[in-house]
Coordinates of C-alpha atoms in Angstrom, one line a residue:
M1 CA -19.7 -18.1 -13.5
N2 CA -22.8 -18.6 -11.3
R3 CA -25.9 -18.5 -14.0
T4 CA -29.3 -19.3 -12.7
N5 CA -32.7 -20.3 -14.4
D6 CA -34.7 -17.9 -12.1
G7 CA -32.3 -14.4 -12.7
G8 CA -30.8 -14.6 -9.5
D9 CA -33.0 -12.9 -7.6
K10 CA -32.3 -12.6 -4.2
D11 CA -30.6 -9.4 -2.8
R12 CA -27.2 -10.3 -2.1
T13 CA -24.0 -7.8 -1.7
P14 CA -21.3 -8.6 -4.4
Q15 CA -18.0 -10.2 -2.6
S16 CA -15.9 -7.4 -4.4
A17 CA -17.7 -4.5 -2.5
P18 CA -15.4 -2.6 0.5
E19 CA -15.0 -5.0 3.0
S20 CA -15.7 -3.2 7.2
G21 CA -12.4 -3.0 9.1
T22 CA -12.0 -2.4 12.6
A23 CA -13.3 0.8 13.9
P24 CA -11.1 3.2 15.7
A25 CA -11.0 3.4 19.4
T26 CA -13.0 6.2 21.1
G27 CA -11.0 9.7 20.9
S28 CA -8.2 10.0 18.1
S29 CA -4.3 9.5 18.0
W30 CA -4.9 11.2 14.7
G31 CA -5.8 14.9 15.5
L32 CA -9.6 14.1 14.4
P33 CA -12.5 15.0 16.7
P34 CA -14.3 12.0 18.9
D35 CA -17.5 12.7 16.8
H36 CA -15.7 12.0 13.4
E37 CA -14.6 8.6 14.8
P38 CA -17.2 5.1 14.3
G39 CA -17.7 2.1 15.6
P40 CA -18.1 0.7 19.1
G41 CA -16.8 2.3 21.9
T42 CA -17.7 5.9 21.2
G43 CA -21.1 5.6 22.2
R44 CA -22.4 6.4 18.7
A45 CA -23.0 5.3 15.3
P46 CA -20.9 5.9 12.0
E47 CA -21.9 9.3 11.4
R48 CA -24.5 10.1 7.9
P49 CA -24.2 14.0 8.0
A50 CA -27.1 15.6 6.2
D51 CA -25.0 17.2 3.5
A52 CA -25.0 17.1 -0.4
V53 CA -23.3 13.7 -0.2
T54 CA -26.4 11.9 1.3
R55 CA -29.1 13.4 0.4
R56 CA -31.1 10.8 -1.4
A57 CA -33.9 11.1 -4.2
A58 CA -36.1 7.9 -5.2
G59 CA -33.1 5.3 -6.3
V60 CA -31.6 2.1 -6.0
N61 CA -28.3 1.3 -4.3
L62 CA -25.9 -0.5 -7.1
L63 CA -23.6 -1.6 -4.7
A64 CA -26.1 -4.1 -3.6
L65 CA -27.2 -5.4 -7.0
R66 CA -29.3 -8.6 -6.6
S67 CA -27.3 -11.1 -8.2
H68 CA -23.8 -11.5 -10.3
N69 CA -26.1 -12.2 -13.1
A70 CA -27.8 -8.9 -13.4
A71 CA -23.8 -7.7 -12.9
L72 CA -23.2 -9.9 -16.4
V73 CA -26.4 -8.3 -18.1
L74 CA -25.6 -4.9 -17.0
D75 CA -21.9 -5.2 -18.2
L76 CA -23.3 -6.5 -21.6
L77 CA -25.5 -3.1 -22.0
R78 CA -22.5 -1.2 -21.3
A79 CA -20.9 -3.0 -24.0
A80 CA -23.2 -2.4 -26.5
G81 CA -23.4 1.3 -26.3
P82 CA -26.7 3.3 -27.3
D83 CA -27.2 1.0 -30.3
G84 CA -28.7 -1.7 -27.4
I85 CA -28.5 -5.4 -27.2
S86 CA -31.8 -7.5 -27.5
R87 CA -32.8 -9.9 -24.9
L88 CA -32.1 -12.9 -27.0
E89 CA -28.6 -12.2 -27.9
I90 CA -27.9 -11.4 -23.8
A91 CA -29.6 -15.1 -23.4
E92 CA -27.1 -16.8 -26.1
R93 CA -23.7 -14.4 -24.3
T94 CA -24.5 -15.3 -21.0
G95 CA -25.9 -19.4 -21.2
L96 CA -29.3 -17.6 -19.0
T97 CA -32.7 -18.7 -20.4
P98 CA -34.7 -16.2 -22.2
Q99 CA -37.4 -16.3 -18.7
A100 CA -34.4 -15.4 -16.7
V101 CA -33.1 -12.2 -18.9
S102 CA -36.4 -11.3 -18.7
K103 CA -36.8 -10.9 -15.3
I104 CA -33.8 -9.8 -14.9
T105 CA -34.1 -6.8 -17.6
A106 CA -37.5 -5.8 -16.4
R107 CA -36.1 -5.3 -13.1
L108 CA -33.3 -3.1 -14.5
R109 CA -35.5 -1.2 -16.3
E110 CA -38.1 -0.7 -13.0
E111 CA -34.8 0.8 -11.1
G112 CA -34.0 3.0 -14.2
L113 CA -30.8 0.9 -15.2
A114 CA -31.9 0.0 -18.5
A115 CA -34.3 1.7 -21.4
E116 CA -35.8 0.7 -24.4
A117 CA -33.4 1.4 -27.4
G118 CA -35.5 0.6 -30.2
H119 CA -36.0 -1.9 -32.3
R120 CA -34.5 -4.6 -34.4
A121 CA -35.8 -6.6 -37.5
S122 CA -36.4 -10.2 -36.7
T123 CA -35.6 -13.3 -38.6
G124 CA -39.3 -14.0 -37.7
G125 CA -42.0 -12.6 -36.0
K126 CA -42.2 -9.4 -34.6
P127 CA -39.1 -7.0 -34.3
R128 CA -36.7 -7.3 -31.3
T129 CA -36.7 -5.1 -28.6
V130 CA -33.1 -3.7 -27.5
L131 CA -32.1 -2.3 -24.2
R132 CA -29.6 -0.3 -23.3
L133 CA -27.6 1.3 -20.1
V134 CA -28.8 4.7 -18.7
P135 CA -25.4 5.7 -17.8
E136 CA -26.9 8.9 -15.8
A137 CA -28.3 6.0 -13.3
G138 CA -25.7 5.8 -11.2
H139 CA -22.3 7.8 -10.4
A140 CA -19.4 7.8 -8.8
V141 CA -16.6 9.9 -7.1
G142 CA -12.9 9.7 -7.9
V143 CA -10.3 11.1 -5.6
H144 CA -6.5 11.7 -6.6
L145 CA -4.9 12.7 -3.1
D146 CA -1.8 13.6 -4.3
R147 CA 1.0 14.9 -2.1
D148 CA 0.3 18.8 -3.1
E149 CA -2.9 18.4 -4.8
L150 CA -6.5 17.2 -4.4
R151 CA -8.5 16.2 -7.6
V152 CA -12.0 14.6 -7.7
V153 CA -13.9 13.5 -11.0
L154 CA -17.7 12.3 -11.0
A155 CA -18.2 9.7 -13.8
D156 CA -21.2 8.6 -14.9
L157 CA -22.1 4.5 -14.9
D158 CA -20.3 4.4 -19.0
G159 CA -17.3 5.7 -16.8
R160 CA -17.7 9.4 -18.4
V161 CA -16.5 12.6 -16.4
V162 CA -19.5 14.6 -16.1
G163 CA -17.7 16.6 -13.0
E164 CA -14.0 17.6 -12.0
R165 CA -13.0 19.8 -9.1
C166 CA -8.6 20.4 -8.3
A167 CA -7.9 22.1 -5.8
P168 CA -3.8 22.4 -3.6
M169 CA -3.5 20.8 -0.4
S170 CA -0.8 19.7 1.2
L171 CA -0.7 15.9 2.4
G172 CA 1.6 16.9 5.4
A173 CA -1.3 19.4 6.5
G174 CA -2.9 16.7 9.3
A175 CA -5.3 14.6 9.0
E176 CA -8.3 16.9 9.6
A177 CA -7.3 19.5 7.3
V178 CA -6.6 16.9 4.4
L179 CA -10.3 15.4 5.3
D180 CA -12.0 18.5 5.3
A181 CA -10.8 19.6 2.1
L182 CA -11.6 16.0 0.7
L183 CA -15.3 16.4 2.5
R184 CA -15.7 19.8 0.8
E185 CA -14.4 19.0 -3.0
V186 CA -16.7 15.7 -3.3
T187 CA -19.8 18.0 -2.1
E188 CA -19.0 20.6 -4.4
V189 CA -18.3 18.1 -7.5
L190 CA -21.5 16.7 -6.6
S191 CA -23.8 19.7 -6.1
E192 CA -21.9 21.6 -9.3
A193 CA -22.4 18.5 -11.8
L194 CA -25.7 17.1 -10.3
G195 CA -27.5 20.6 -9.8
G196 CA -27.5 20.8 -6.3
G197 CA -31.0 19.9 -4.5
A198 CA -31.8 16.4 -3.2
L199 CA -29.5 14.3 -5.0
L200 CA -28.9 10.6 -5.7
A201 CA -26.4 9.3 -3.1
P202 CA -23.5 7.9 -5.4
L203 CA -22.1 4.5 -5.3
G204 CA -19.5 5.7 -2.9
V205 CA -16.0 7.0 -3.5
G206 CA -12.9 5.6 -4.7
V207 CA -9.7 7.4 -3.1
A208 CA -6.5 7.2 -4.5
L209 CA -2.9 8.2 -2.6
P210 CA 0.6 7.7 -2.7
G211 CA 1.3 4.2 -1.2
P212 CA 2.5 2.1 0.6
L213 CA -0.8 1.1 1.6
D214 CA -3.0 -2.0 2.7
H215 CA -6.1 -1.5 0.1
V216 CA -7.7 -4.1 1.7
R217 CA -8.5 -2.8 5.4
G218 CA -8.3 0.7 3.8
V219 CA -5.4 1.5 6.1
L220 CA -2.0 4.0 5.2
H221 CA 1.3 2.5 5.8
R222 CA 4.3 5.2 5.9
V223 CA 3.5 7.4 2.8
T224 CA 6.7 7.6 1.3
G225 CA 7.6 11.5 2.8
F226 CA 4.7 11.6 5.3
P227 CA 5.2 8.9 7.6
E228 CA 2.8 10.5 10.2
W229 CA 0.2 9.1 8.3
D230 CA 1.2 5.3 9.1
G231 CA -1.7 3.3 10.5
F232 CA -4.2 5.7 9.5
P233 CA -7.9 4.0 8.8
L234 CA -8.5 6.2 5.7
R235 CA -11.3 4.4 4.7
D236 CA -13.6 3.5 7.8
V237 CA -12.9 7.4 8.8
L238 CA -14.1 8.7 5.4
A239 CA -16.6 6.1 5.1
A240 CA -18.5 7.7 8.4
R241 CA -18.0 11.2 7.8
L242 CA -19.2 10.7 3.7
G243 CA -21.8 8.1 4.5
V244 CA -21.4 6.0 1.4
P245 CA -18.5 3.3 1.0
V246 CA -15.0 4.2 0.6
V247 CA -12.4 2.4 -1.2
V248 CA -8.7 3.1 -0.9
D249 CA -5.9 2.3 -3.4
K250 CA -2.9 3.5 -4.7
D251 CA -2.8 6.0 -7.1
T252 CA -0.3 3.9 -9.6
N253 CA -3.2 0.8 -8.8
A254 CA -5.5 3.1 -10.1
A255 CA -4.3 4.5 -12.9
A256 CA -3.5 1.1 -14.4
L257 CA -7.0 0.1 -13.5
G258 CA -8.2 3.4 -15.7
L259 CA -5.7 1.6 -18.5
A260 CA -7.1 -1.8 -18.2
V261 CA -10.8 -0.4 -18.4
G262 CA -10.1 1.9 -21.2
G263 CA -9.0 -1.3 -23.6
E264 CA -5.1 -1.7 -22.7
R265 CA -4.7 -5.2 -22.9
G266 CA -2.5 -8.3 -22.1
S267 CA 0.6 -7.6 -19.4
F268 CA 1.9 -4.0 -19.2
A269 CA 3.3 -1.5 -16.7
C270 CA 2.2 2.4 -15.8
L271 CA 5.7 3.9 -14.9
Y272 CA 3.7 7.3 -13.2
L273 CA 6.1 9.9 -12.4
G274 CA 4.6 12.9 -10.5
T275 CA 5.3 14.1 -6.9
G276 CA 6.8 11.0 -6.5
L277 CA 7.8 7.6 -8.9
G278 CA 6.0 4.4 -8.5
A279 CA 4.2 1.6 -11.0
G280 CA 1.2 0.1 -11.8
L281 CA 1.2 -3.3 -12.8
V282 CA -1.6 -5.1 -15.3
I283 CA -0.8 -9.2 -15.3
G284 CA -3.1 -11.1 -17.4
D285 CA -5.6 -8.5 -17.5
A286 CA -5.9 -8.1 -13.6
V287 CA -4.6 -5.1 -11.5
H288 CA -1.5 -6.8 -9.7
R289 CA -1.4 -5.8 -5.8
G290 CA 0.5 -8.5 -4.3
A291 CA -0.5 -10.9 -1.4
R292 CA 0.6 -8.1 1.2
T293 CA -0.8 -5.2 -1.1
G294 CA 2.8 -3.9 -1.9
A295 CA 3.6 -4.7 -5.4
G296 CA 4.7 -1.5 -7.4
E297 CA 6.6 0.4 -4.9
F298 CA 9.0 0.3 -8.4
G299 CA 10.5 4.1 -7.3
H300 CA 12.1 2.5 -4.5
Q301 CA 14.5 0.3 -6.6
V302 CA 17.9 0.4 -5.3
I303 CA 20.0 1.1 -9.3
Q304 CA 22.7 3.1 -7.4
L305 CA 24.7 1.6 -4.0
D306 CA 25.5 4.7 -1.8
G307 CA 23.5 7.1 -4.0
P308 CA 21.8 10.0 -3.1
P309 CA 19.1 9.7 -0.2
C310 CA 15.8 8.9 -0.4
S311 CA 12.9 10.0 1.4
C312 CA 12.2 6.4 1.8
G313 CA 15.6 6.1 3.9
N314 CA 17.5 3.7 1.4
R315 CA 20.2 5.2 -0.8
G316 CA 20.2 5.2 -5.1
C317 CA 16.5 4.8 -5.5
V318 CA 15.1 5.4 -8.9
E319 CA 12.6 7.9 -7.5
A320 CA 15.7 10.2 -5.8
L321 CA 17.5 10.0 -9.1
C322 CA 14.8 10.7 -11.0
L323 CA 13.7 13.7 -9.2
A324 CA 17.1 14.7 -8.6
A325 CA 17.7 14.8 -12.2
M326 CA 14.2 17.0 -12.8
D327 CA 15.5 19.4 -10.1
R328 CA 18.6 20.2 -12.5
G329 CA 16.6 20.3 -14.9
D330 CA 18.1 17.3 -17.0
V331 CA 15.1 15.4 -18.5
T332 CA 17.4 13.7 -20.9
E333 CA 19.1 12.4 -17.4
A334 CA 15.7 11.6 -15.6
A335 CA 14.5 9.8 -18.8
R336 CA 17.5 7.3 -18.9
V337 CA 17.4 6.4 -15.4
L338 CA 13.8 5.8 -15.5
G339 CA 14.6 3.6 -18.5
E340 CA 16.7 1.7 -16.8
G341 CA 14.1 0.8 -14.0
A342 CA 11.5 -0.2 -16.8
A343 CA 13.9 -2.4 -18.3
N344 CA 14.9 -4.0 -15.2
L345 CA 10.9 -4.3 -14.5
A346 CA 10.4 -5.9 -18.5
G347 CA 13.3 -8.2 -17.5
L348 CA 11.9 -9.6 -14.3
L349 CA 8.0 -10.0 -15.1
D350 CA 8.2 -10.0 -19.3
I351 CA 5.8 -7.6 -19.6
D352 CA 4.0 -6.9 -23.3
A353 CA 4.5 -3.0 -23.0
V354 CA 5.2 0.2 -20.8
L355 CA 3.1 3.2 -20.4
L356 CA 4.7 6.3 -18.9
G357 CA 2.0 9.1 -17.1
G358 CA 2.3 11.6 -14.0
R359 CA 2.7 15.4 -14.3
T360 CA 6.0 15.2 -15.0
I361 CA 5.9 12.9 -17.6
T362 CA 2.9 14.8 -19.8
A363 CA 4.5 18.1 -19.0
A364 CA 7.3 16.8 -21.5
P365 CA 6.3 13.8 -22.3
E366 CA 8.8 13.1 -25.7
P367 CA 12.0 13.2 -23.8
F368 CA 10.6 10.6 -21.8
L369 CA 9.4 8.3 -24.6
R370 CA 12.4 8.9 -26.6
G371 CA 15.0 8.1 -23.3
V372 CA 13.1 5.1 -22.0
A373 CA 12.6 3.3 -25.5
A374 CA 16.4 3.9 -26.0
V375 CA 17.3 2.3 -23.2
L376 CA 14.8 -0.9 -23.8
E377 CA 16.0 -0.9 -27.2
A378 CA 19.8 -0.9 -25.7
H379 CA 18.9 -4.1 -23.5
A380 CA 17.2 -6.0 -25.8
R381 CA 20.1 -6.3 -28.7
R382 CA 22.4 -7.1 -25.6
E383 CA 20.0 -9.5 -24.9
G384 CA 19.7 -11.1 -28.5
S385 CA 15.8 -10.7 -28.3
R386 CA 14.2 -12.0 -31.6
E387 CA 11.0 -9.7 -30.4
G388 CA 12.9 -6.9 -30.3
A389 CA 12.5 -4.2 -27.1
V390 CA 8.9 -3.5 -25.2
P391 CA 7.2 -1.1 -26.7
V392 CA 6.9 2.4 -24.9
R393 CA 3.5 4.6 -25.0
L394 CA 2.5 7.6 -23.2
A395 CA -0.8 6.7 -21.2
P396 CA -3.8 8.3 -22.2
G397 CA -6.1 10.1 -19.7
G398 CA -3.7 12.9 -18.3
A399 CA -4.1 14.8 -15.5
R400 CA -7.0 13.4 -14.0
A401 CA -5.9 9.7 -15.4
V402 CA -5.7 8.5 -11.5
A403 CA -8.9 10.5 -10.2
E404 CA -10.8 8.4 -13.2
G405 CA -9.2 5.1 -12.6
A406 CA -10.3 5.7 -8.9
A407 CA -14.0 6.0 -9.9
Q408 CA -13.6 2.8 -11.6
L409 CA -13.1 1.0 -8.3
L410 CA -16.7 1.2 -7.4
L411 CA -17.7 0.9 -11.1
G412 CA -16.1 -2.5 -11.7
P413 CA -17.7 -4.2 -9.3
V414 CA -21.4 -2.7 -10.4
F415 CA -20.7 -4.7 -14.1
G416 CA -19.2 -7.8 -12.1
R417 CA -15.7 -6.8 -12.3
R418 CA -13.6 -6.7 -10.0
D419 CA -10.7 -4.7 -12.2
G420 CA -13.2 -2.7 -14.0

């Protein structure tokens, strides 16, 4: 942990800020007008359109926080809640000197990120002033770009949702139509929640959508069922059009991140069944994406050789079998198939819990909870496990869990955390 005595006053961008990737070349193989493409060879700088997304009042760019130490202090302020925390307590918990803490907190107060929360009795001398986070001082946008729906939330620094919009949308409508819809909904949620007019620019926009994809470069691979998106530089194109930083990740990773931020601890899998099936994996309190960003493609494990074809090109995938059972109205069979996949995962990774989410499961949670738990219990009995079966629970968050997790992709770095 980087701790200095001067409060880390020099400006520097956190390492977890979005990386810049290779800009698209002149013109577009994605059906986008050339004037929407950023970067070299286009004869123009990346766009910063004069709309509600980028209008600024006086404020601070929170993705350019001056030091890791300031992020540590902000994290303690967030954890303390409205009751606040004193400077002395901050110094004790961080190992920073009182002078460094005073310098950091003074700057945070100047920038509107911290405020006084009253006074606390002291063992000697005058009462201690306690400070709190100002949640409304910054916001992040979270987008869940599903195959047939677009959901956008606006979250404050505490992660509380202060605005939400949802609209039907087809991922197969083409890049231009999808990006236009996304830009429109993001602009509207900002205008509705923050009152229109001159708005503080959000920290950025987190976009979560079905994989596979490269979250480091923000480039899509062959999205299951929509191979035409293969190679699309979603992060860079969106950043150019929105004029703010953009982070892209899989929907299942975002859902898992939201659970970890919400207090789920240890190693767990969030099985997400909606228009497709995937898993968000948290190993040792950190989202596990894999060295090639391909972890969590849970739905495409083959459990029935020569089974029904899957949209990924294989046969007998868990996703294909689950969705086929749901199409027949056989929830019991869908739950049994999901349970077999969950048992494979639990046996492979020795996780602490399985959480179930996604619109298909939240529409009828009890049959899935019973069915998956029954399969895991049967496996535990056969294996003679002394600890018993891995527990199965319904993931909280409901329909907006992925969008909220997507917002955490931007909020985490503000508080010095890569994963919330």
